[in-house]
Amino acid sequence: MVGGYMPFPIFLATACALSQRSGFDAVIRDSIAMGEGYDAFYRYLEDFNPGAIVIETSTPSLRNDLEIARTIKAMLPLTVVIFSGVHFELQQEGFLLKHPEVDYVVYGEYEVPVNELLIAIRDSFQPKGLAGLGSLLYRMGDGVIKTPAHALADLTDLPWPQRTGLPFDNYYDGVCGLQRPQLQITSTRGCPFECIFCVWPQVMYHSNKYRIRPARDVVEEIASNVALNPYRSFYIDDDTFNVNRRHVLEMARLIKERGLAGIPWGIMARADLMDEQMLVELKDSGLYSLKYGVESADQAVLDEIGKRLNLERVKKIVSFTKEIDIKVHLTFTFGLPSDTIDGIERTIDLACSLVADSVQFSIATPFPGTRMYEMYQDRGWITTHDWDRYDGSKSAVSRTDHFSAEELERFVHMAYQRWGKAKSGHMTGEFRTEFRDRLSARLCDGARVLLLQCATYTLTQELLRQLNDMPYEVHIMLHERFVDVFAGMVAPERMHVFSNTADFRYELLHDFAVGLRQRHQFDAVVVPYSNPNGSGYDEVERIALLAGTMIAASVGNDGKIVK
């Protein structure tokens, strides 16, 4: 519940660089990362007046992206609108028939076929000449033609992503406290495993092929970008970084040789493919944190979904990872096909027993185009086709024979509560004393204190309980989805609820925070962090200082006062 995650648009930026290499006057614009509103975006577009625009869409953003396309067509009817991205409907001929605002669709991995389409448009090919292009849907008479999928790109042929014009300091994956500005790159694509829920190999690549960039090229990309901008960390955004052991060890060696080991970095990895030597070499090259996907404590469930994970190996590797002081983030999923109450209880117990720094509990989301979606659709388990809700975190879009959608949502809430209690550092008597003393030294009795719900809600709940025992008038600022979580802990008139953004974006919450200060004259604000050091919380702290006179205390997820 914080602006701590903003992925860099690798595919779109690579497509931009590729089109520039082909001689196009191409630019990339990321309005979300820029915090740009619709009016400003449309003004920019009107001034630029592009001959073509490529929009990368996704399942949860599709409805909004189509509305943008309609607006563009109304403003600039001669601009060619091309859709790409990770959504199964893009591969269906009916999509173009249903949406006249879209001129072409390039499905799957799209950088190379988009570039070939742009060249064809530039060279005035007639529609019949498009048949030789791959991964393309285009209109022909009253119908739509779909060409066969383009071959997957040789990663050595792709240019580095275009970063000029993008807000380099806004892209960020703050796993376990990685600091920003952060450089995000990739070193591989694909995954050889066959998890039924994973959308990338099934919808984007149509393949389980694992492709590796030359390690030296990856490290040169890191070094070149670090020389241009003051990055404080980098994140290698591979689906599974450690599939190829030789690649992992070469990356670690070259990072050290290039003098980059002093920059903290992170990865997503598979725990049962790790070994002690890899982890030691990675740690020596500056690896600060990593994510391991565990999903379930039930081996039968893991086998059924194609994960094929060795749980005993996972436990040993997680323990060793922490032993050598690499921070660990674990992910778990509820609502998998054969999940039972007992299985989910054991999964929560496993999460609480492993020595992770942070966790994520998600609701299984059967994204359209995946084998999971087909299975759930065939069994009548899909509860909504409202694609806006297919985000994998806020709400369930399916049920199983054992759980309703609402029950799955409750299990996620319960899991975070239990894990929060297991991470009981913030509940110690020593912390309570320090927290009370810190506030007492800065505030008078009766002071108005605003608590921000910008971290794991179990931490915020504990801070609220302690604040309620102090002689202050306590308020809380929170997103609407947390209202039920804090009901009964604070009076309704002291709950200040926003809904216009899913996290703490400064531009979007500026007026809201200023209004709170004008109405309530808060003496202080308390800011909980979802990591130990508060990295990535710059926007949150700016909002806090808009709403109150000062930040009286900032508390990390390890139960320590940071500031």
mmCIF file with all atom_site columns, N, CA and C in Angstrom, residues 238-280:
data_model
loop_
_atom_site.group_PDB
_atom_site.id
_atom_site.type_symbol
_atom_site.label_atom_id
_atom_site.label_alt_id
_atom_site.label_comp_id
_atom_site.label_asym_id
_atom_site.label_entity_id
_atom_site.label_seq_id
_atom_site.pdbx_PDB_ins_code
_atom_site.Cartn_x
_atom_site.Cartn_y
_atom_site.Cartn_z
_atom_site.occupancy
_atom_site.B_iso_or_equiv
_atom_site.pdbx_formal_charge
_atom_site.auth_seq_id
_atom_site.auth_comp_id
_atom_site.auth_asym_id
_atom_site.auth_atom_id
_atom_site.pdbx_PDB_model_num
ATOM 1   N N  . ASP A 1 238 ? 14.041 -10.855 -14.376 1.00 0.00 ? 238 ASP A N  1
ATOM 2   C CA . ASP A 1 238 ? 13.825 -12.109 -15.096 1.00 0.00 ? 238 ASP A CA 1
ATOM 3   C C  . ASP A 1 238 ? 12.710 -12.899 -14.420 1.00 0.00 ? 238 ASP A C  1
ATOM 4   N N  . ASP A 1 239 ? 12.000 -13.715 -15.213 1.00 0.00 ? 239 ASP A N  1
ATOM 5   C CA . ASP A 1 239 ? 10.989 -14.587 -14.616 1.00 0.00 ? 239 ASP A CA 1
ATOM 6   C C  . ASP A 1 239 ? 11.633 -15.537 -13.609 1.00 0.00 ? 239 ASP A C  1
ATOM 7   N N  . THR A 1 240 ? 12.751 -16.132 -13.998 1.00 0.00 ? 240 THR A N  1
ATOM 8   C CA . THR A 1 240 ? 13.497 -17.039 -13.116 1.00 0.00 ? 240 THR A CA 1
ATOM 9   C C  . THR A 1 240 ? 14.976 -16.862 -13.432 1.00 0.00 ? 240 THR A C  1
ATOM 10  N N  . PHE A 1 241 ? 15.667 -16.111 -12.618 1.00 0.00 ? 241 PHE A N  1
ATOM 11  C CA . PHE A 1 241 ? 17.049 -15.719 -12.914 1.00 0.00 ? 241 PHE A CA 1
ATOM 12  C C  . PHE A 1 241 ? 17.998 -16.911 -12.932 1.00 0.00 ? 241 PHE A C  1
ATOM 13  N N  . ASN A 1 242 ? 17.754 -17.906 -12.084 1.00 0.00 ? 242 ASN A N  1
ATOM 14  C CA . ASN A 1 242 ? 18.771 -18.922 -11.810 1.00 0.00 ? 242 ASN A CA 1
ATOM 15  C C  . ASN A 1 242 ? 18.503 -20.270 -12.468 1.00 0.00 ? 242 ASN A C  1
ATOM 16  N N  . VAL A 1 243 ? 17.855 -20.291 -13.622 1.00 0.00 ? 243 VAL A N  1
ATOM 17  C CA . VAL A 1 243 ? 17.638 -21.566 -14.316 1.00 0.00 ? 243 VAL A CA 1
ATOM 18  C C  . VAL A 1 243 ? 18.968 -22.152 -14.785 1.00 0.00 ? 243 VAL A C  1
ATOM 19  N N  . ASN A 1 244 ? 19.853 -21.306 -15.288 1.00 0.00 ? 244 ASN A N  1
ATOM 20  C CA . ASN A 1 244 ? 21.132 -21.748 -15.831 1.00 0.00 ? 244 ASN A CA 1
ATOM 21  C C  . ASN A 1 244 ? 22.251 -21.371 -14.863 1.00 0.00 ? 244 ASN A C  1
ATOM 22  N N  . ARG A 1 245 ? 22.836 -22.365 -14.227 1.00 0.00 ? 245 ARG A N  1
ATOM 23  C CA . ARG A 1 245 ? 23.846 -22.127 -13.190 1.00 0.00 ? 245 ARG A CA 1
ATOM 24  C C  . ARG A 1 245 ? 25.063 -21.389 -13.743 1.00 0.00 ? 245 ARG A C  1
ATOM 25  N N  . ARG A 1 246 ? 25.512 -21.775 -14.935 1.00 0.00 ? 246 ARG A N  1
ATOM 26  C CA . ARG A 1 246 ? 26.688 -21.131 -15.527 1.00 0.00 ? 246 ARG A CA 1
ATOM 27  C C  . ARG A 1 246 ? 26.439 -19.643 -15.734 1.00 0.00 ? 246 ARG A C  1
ATOM 28  N N  . HIS A 1 247 ? 25.243 -19.296 -16.188 1.00 0.00 ? 247 HIS A N  1
ATOM 29  C CA . HIS A 1 247 ? 24.891 -17.885 -16.396 1.00 0.00 ? 247 HIS A CA 1
ATOM 30  C C  . HIS A 1 247 ? 24.927 -17.119 -15.075 1.00 0.00 ? 247 HIS A C  1
ATOM 31  N N  . VAL A 1 248 ? 24.397 -17.719 -14.017 1.00 0.00 ? 248 VAL A N  1
ATOM 32  C CA . VAL A 1 248 ? 24.377 -17.064 -12.706 1.00 0.00 ? 248 VAL A CA 1
ATOM 33  C C  . VAL A 1 248 ? 25.795 -16.766 -12.233 1.00 0.00 ? 248 VAL A C  1
ATOM 34  N N  . LEU A 1 249 ? 26.666 -17.764 -12.307 1.00 0.00 ? 249 LEU A N  1
ATOM 35  C CA . LEU A 1 249 ? 28.029 -17.582 -11.820 1.00 0.00 ? 249 LEU A CA 1
ATOM 36  C C  . LEU A 1 249 ? 28.799 -16.586 -12.687 1.00 0.00 ? 249 LEU A C  1
ATOM 37  N N  . GLU A 1 250 ? 28.553 -16.598 -13.987 1.00 0.00 ? 250 GLU A N  1
ATOM 38  C CA . GLU A 1 250 ? 29.227 -15.633 -14.864 1.00 0.00 ? 250 GLU A CA 1
ATOM 39  C C  . GLU A 1 250 ? 28.748 -14.214 -14.580 1.00 0.00 ? 250 GLU A C  1
ATOM 40  N N  . MET A 1 251 ? 27.456 -14.059 -14.337 1.00 0.00 ? 251 MET A N  1
ATOM 41  C CA . MET A 1 251 ? 26.933 -12.737 -13.985 1.00 0.00 ? 251 MET A CA 1
ATOM 42  C C  . MET A 1 251 ? 27.600 -12.227 -12.714 1.00 0.00 ? 251 MET A C  1
ATOM 43  N N  . ALA A 1 252 ? 27.692 -13.073 -11.696 1.00 0.00 ? 252 ALA A N  1
ATOM 44  C CA . ALA A 1 252 ? 28.311 -12.663 -10.434 1.00 0.00 ? 252 ALA A CA 1
ATOM 45  C C  . ALA A 1 252 ? 29.766 -12.258 -10.653 1.00 0.00 ? 252 ALA A C  1
ATOM 46  N N  . ARG A 1 253 ? 30.489 -13.055 -11.431 1.00 0.00 ? 253 ARG A N  1
ATOM 47  C CA . ARG A 1 253 ? 31.905 -12.762 -11.684 1.00 0.00 ? 253 ARG A CA 1
ATOM 48  C C  . ARG A 1 253 ? 32.074 -11.432 -12.422 1.00 0.00 ? 253 ARG A C  1
ATOM 49  N N  . LEU A 1 254 ? 31.278 -11.212 -13.456 1.00 0.00 ? 254 LEU A N  1
ATOM 50  C CA . LEU A 1 254 ? 31.429 -9.999  -14.261 1.00 0.00 ? 254 LEU A CA 1
ATOM 51  C C  . LEU A 1 254 ? 30.982 -8.746  -13.513 1.00 0.00 ? 254 LEU A C  1
ATOM 52  N N  . ILE A 1 255 ? 29.972 -8.870  -12.674 1.00 0.00 ? 255 ILE A N  1
ATOM 53  C CA . ILE A 1 255 ? 29.549 -7.724  -11.859 1.00 0.00 ? 255 ILE A CA 1
ATOM 54  C C  . ILE A 1 255 ? 30.696 -7.279  -10.958 1.00 0.00 ? 255 ILE A C  1
ATOM 55  N N  . LYS A 1 256 ? 31.400 -8.242  -10.380 1.00 0.00 ? 256 LYS A N  1
ATOM 56  C CA . LYS A 1 256 ? 32.549 -7.898  -9.534  1.00 0.00 ? 256 LYS A CA 1
ATOM 57  C C  . LYS A 1 256 ? 33.685 -7.316  -10.377 1.00 0.00 ? 256 LYS A C  1
ATOM 58  N N  . GLU A 1 257 ? 33.970 -7.938  -11.513 1.00 0.00 ? 257 GLU A N  1
ATOM 59  C CA . GLU A 1 257 ? 35.060 -7.457  -12.365 1.00 0.00 ? 257 GLU A CA 1
ATOM 60  C C  . GLU A 1 257 ? 34.816 -6.032  -12.845 1.00 0.00 ? 257 GLU A C  1
ATOM 61  N N  . ARG A 1 258 ? 33.565 -5.702  -13.068 1.00 0.00 ? 258 ARG A N  1
ATOM 62  C CA . ARG A 1 258 ? 33.208 -4.376  -13.608 1.00 0.00 ? 258 ARG A CA 1
ATOM 63  C C  . ARG A 1 258 ? 33.106 -3.326  -12.506 1.00 0.00 ? 258 ARG A C  1
ATOM 64  N N  . GLY A 1 259 ? 33.347 -3.724  -11.258 1.00 0.00 ? 259 GLY A N  1
ATOM 65  C CA . GLY A 1 259 ? 33.312 -2.774  -10.156 1.00 0.00 ? 259 GLY A CA 1
ATOM 66  C C  . GLY A 1 259 ? 31.919 -2.361  -9.735  1.00 0.00 ? 259 GLY A C  1
ATOM 67  N N  . LEU A 1 260 ? 30.939 -3.239  -9.950  1.00 0.00 ? 260 LEU A N  1
ATOM 68  C CA . LEU A 1 260 ? 29.547 -2.910  -9.641  1.00 0.00 ? 260 LEU A CA 1
ATOM 69  C C  . LEU A 1 260 ? 29.042 -3.586  -8.373  1.00 0.00 ? 260 LEU A C  1
ATOM 70  N N  . ALA A 1 261 ? 29.906 -4.329  -7.692  1.00 0.00 ? 261 ALA A N  1
ATOM 71  C CA . ALA A 1 261 ? 29.455 -5.100  -6.535  1.00 0.00 ? 261 ALA A CA 1
ATOM 72  C C  . ALA A 1 261 ? 29.055 -4.216  -5.358  1.00 0.00 ? 261 ALA A C  1
ATOM 73  N N  . GLY A 1 262 ? 29.413 -2.945  -5.408  1.00 0.00 ? 262 GLY A N  1
ATOM 74  C CA . GLY A 1 262 ? 29.016 -2.042  -4.329  1.00 0.00 ? 262 GLY A CA 1
ATOM 75  C C  . GLY A 1 262 ? 27.596 -1.535  -4.448  1.00 0.00 ? 262 GLY A C  1
ATOM 76  N N  . ILE A 1 263 ? 26.915 -1.884  -5.535  1.00 0.00 ? 263 ILE A N  1
ATOM 77  C CA . ILE A 1 263 ? 25.526 -1.455  -5.736  1.00 0.00 ? 263 ILE A CA 1
ATOM 78  C C  . ILE A 1 263 ? 24.602 -2.605  -5.353  1.00 0.00 ? 263 ILE A C  1
ATOM 79  N N  . PRO A 1 264 ? 23.727 -2.435  -4.379  1.00 0.00 ? 264 PRO A N  1
ATOM 80  C CA . PRO A 1 264 ? 22.811 -3.516  -4.005  1.00 0.00 ? 264 PRO A CA 1
ATOM 81  C C  . PRO A 1 264 ? 21.884 -3.868  -5.168  1.00 0.00 ? 264 PRO A C  1
ATOM 82  N N  . TRP A 1 265 ? 21.561 -5.161  -5.290  1.00 0.00 ? 265 TRP A N  1
ATOM 83  C CA . TRP A 1 265 ? 20.684 -5.573  -6.380  1.00 0.00 ? 265 TRP A CA 1
ATOM 84  C C  . TRP A 1 265 ? 19.815 -6.741  -5.959  1.00 0.00 ? 265 TRP A C  1
ATOM 85  N N  . GLY A 1 266 ? 18.808 -7.038  -6.790  1.00 0.00 ? 266 GLY A N  1
ATOM 86  C CA . GLY A 1 266 ? 17.856 -8.086  -6.449  1.00 0.00 ? 266 GLY A CA 1
ATOM 87  C C  . GLY A 1 266 ? 17.439 -8.898  -7.665  1.00 0.00 ? 266 GLY A C  1
ATOM 88  N N  . ILE A 1 267 ? 16.818 -10.062 -7.383  1.00 0.00 ? 267 ILE A N  1
ATOM 89  C CA . ILE A 1 267 ? 16.381 -10.979 -8.439  1.00 0.00 ? 267 ILE A CA 1
ATOM 90  C C  . ILE A 1 267 ? 15.132 -11.729 -7.985  1.00 0.00 ? 267 ILE A C  1
ATOM 91  N N  . MET A 1 268 ? 14.488 -12.395 -8.947  1.00 0.00 ? 268 MET A N  1
ATOM 92  C CA . MET A 1 268 ? 13.470 -13.406 -8.685  1.00 0.00 ? 268 MET A CA 1
ATOM 93  C C  . MET A 1 268 ? 14.094 -14.738 -9.052  1.00 0.00 ? 268 MET A C  1
ATOM 94  N N  . ALA A 1 269 ? 14.062 -15.705 -8.128  1.00 0.00 ? 269 ALA A N  1
ATOM 95  C CA . ALA A 1 269 ? 14.749 -16.970 -8.364  1.00 0.00 ? 269 ALA A CA 1
ATOM 96  C C  . ALA A 1 269 ? 13.887 -18.141 -7.902  1.00 0.00 ? 269 ALA A C  1
ATOM 97  N N  . ARG A 1 270 ? 14.317 -19.312 -8.273  1.00 0.00 ? 270 ARG A N  1
ATOM 98  C CA . ARG A 1 270 ? 13.654 -20.542 -7.848  1.00 0.00 ? 270 ARG A CA 1
ATOM 99  C C  . ARG A 1 270 ? 14.525 -21.184 -6.775  1.00 0.00 ? 270 ARG A C  1
ATOM 100 N N  . ALA A 1 271 ? 13.958 -21.372 -5.586  1.00 0.00 ? 271 ALA A N  1
ATOM 101 C CA . ALA A 1 271 ? 14.754 -21.790 -4.434  1.00 0.00 ? 271 ALA A CA 1
ATOM 102 C C  . ALA A 1 271 ? 15.370 -23.167 -4.622  1.00 0.00 ? 271 ALA A C  1
ATOM 103 N N  . ASP A 1 272 ? 14.625 -24.111 -5.204  1.00 0.00 ? 272 ASP A N  1
ATOM 104 C CA . ASP A 1 272 ? 15.168 -25.467 -5.295  1.00 0.00 ? 272 ASP A CA 1
ATOM 105 C C  . ASP A 1 272 ? 16.185 -25.621 -6.422  1.00 0.00 ? 272 ASP A C  1
ATOM 106 N N  . LEU A 1 273 ? 16.433 -24.562 -7.189  1.00 0.00 ? 273 LEU A N  1
ATOM 107 C CA . LEU A 1 273 ? 17.518 -24.573 -8.173  1.00 0.00 ? 273 LEU A CA 1
ATOM 108 C C  . LEU A 1 273 ? 18.769 -23.877 -7.645  1.00 0.00 ? 273 LEU A C  1
ATOM 109 N N  . MET A 1 274 ? 18.661 -23.236 -6.505  1.00 0.00 ? 274 MET A N  1
ATOM 110 C CA . MET A 1 274 ? 19.799 -22.553 -5.898  1.00 0.00 ? 274 MET A CA 1
ATOM 111 C C  . MET A 1 274 ? 20.705 -23.564 -5.196  1.00 0.00 ? 274 MET A C  1
ATOM 112 N N  . ASP A 1 275 ? 21.974 -23.205 -5.086  1.00 0.00 ? 275 ASP A N  1
ATOM 113 C CA . ASP A 1 275 ? 22.879 -23.961 -4.225  1.00 0.00 ? 275 ASP A CA 1
ATOM 114 C C  . ASP A 1 275 ? 23.747 -22.972 -3.457  1.00 0.00 ? 275 ASP A C  1
ATOM 115 N N  . GLU A 1 276 ? 24.474 -23.492 -2.491  1.00 0.00 ? 276 GLU A N  1
ATOM 116 C CA . GLU A 1 276 ? 25.229 -22.626 -1.593  1.00 0.00 ? 276 GLU A CA 1
ATOM 117 C C  . GLU A 1 276 ? 26.302 -21.832 -2.332  1.00 0.00 ? 276 GLU A C  1
ATOM 118 N N  . GLN A 1 277 ? 26.988 -22.465 -3.300  1.00 0.00 ? 277 GLN A N  1
ATOM 119 C CA . GLN A 1 277 ? 28.034 -21.735 -4.022  1.00 0.00 ? 277 GLN A CA 1
ATOM 120 C C  . GLN A 1 277 ? 27.451 -20.559 -4.800  1.00 0.00 ? 277 GLN A C  1
ATOM 121 N N  . MET A 1 278 ? 26.331 -20.784 -5.487  1.00 0.00 ? 278 MET A N  1
ATOM 122 C CA . MET A 1 278 ? 25.713 -19.683 -6.230  1.00 0.00 ? 278 MET A CA 1
ATOM 123 C C  . MET A 1 278 ? 25.379 -18.529 -5.296  1.00 0.00 ? 278 MET A C  1
ATOM 124 N N  . LEU A 1 279 ? 24.789 -18.846 -4.151  1.00 0.00 ? 279 LEU A N  1
ATOM 125 C CA . LEU A 1 279 ? 24.379 -17.789 -3.225  1.00 0.00 ? 279 LEU A CA 1
ATOM 126 C C  . LEU A 1 279 ? 25.581 -17.029 -2.674  1.00 0.00 ? 279 LEU A C  1
ATOM 127 N N  . VAL A 1 280 ? 26.643 -17.736 -2.354  1.00 0.00 ? 280 VAL A N  1
ATOM 128 C CA . VAL A 1 280 ? 27.843 -17.069 -1.836  1.00 0.00 ? 280 VAL A CA 1
ATOM 129 C C  . VAL A 1 280 ? 28.433 -16.140 -2.900  1.00 0.00 ? 280 VAL A C  1
#
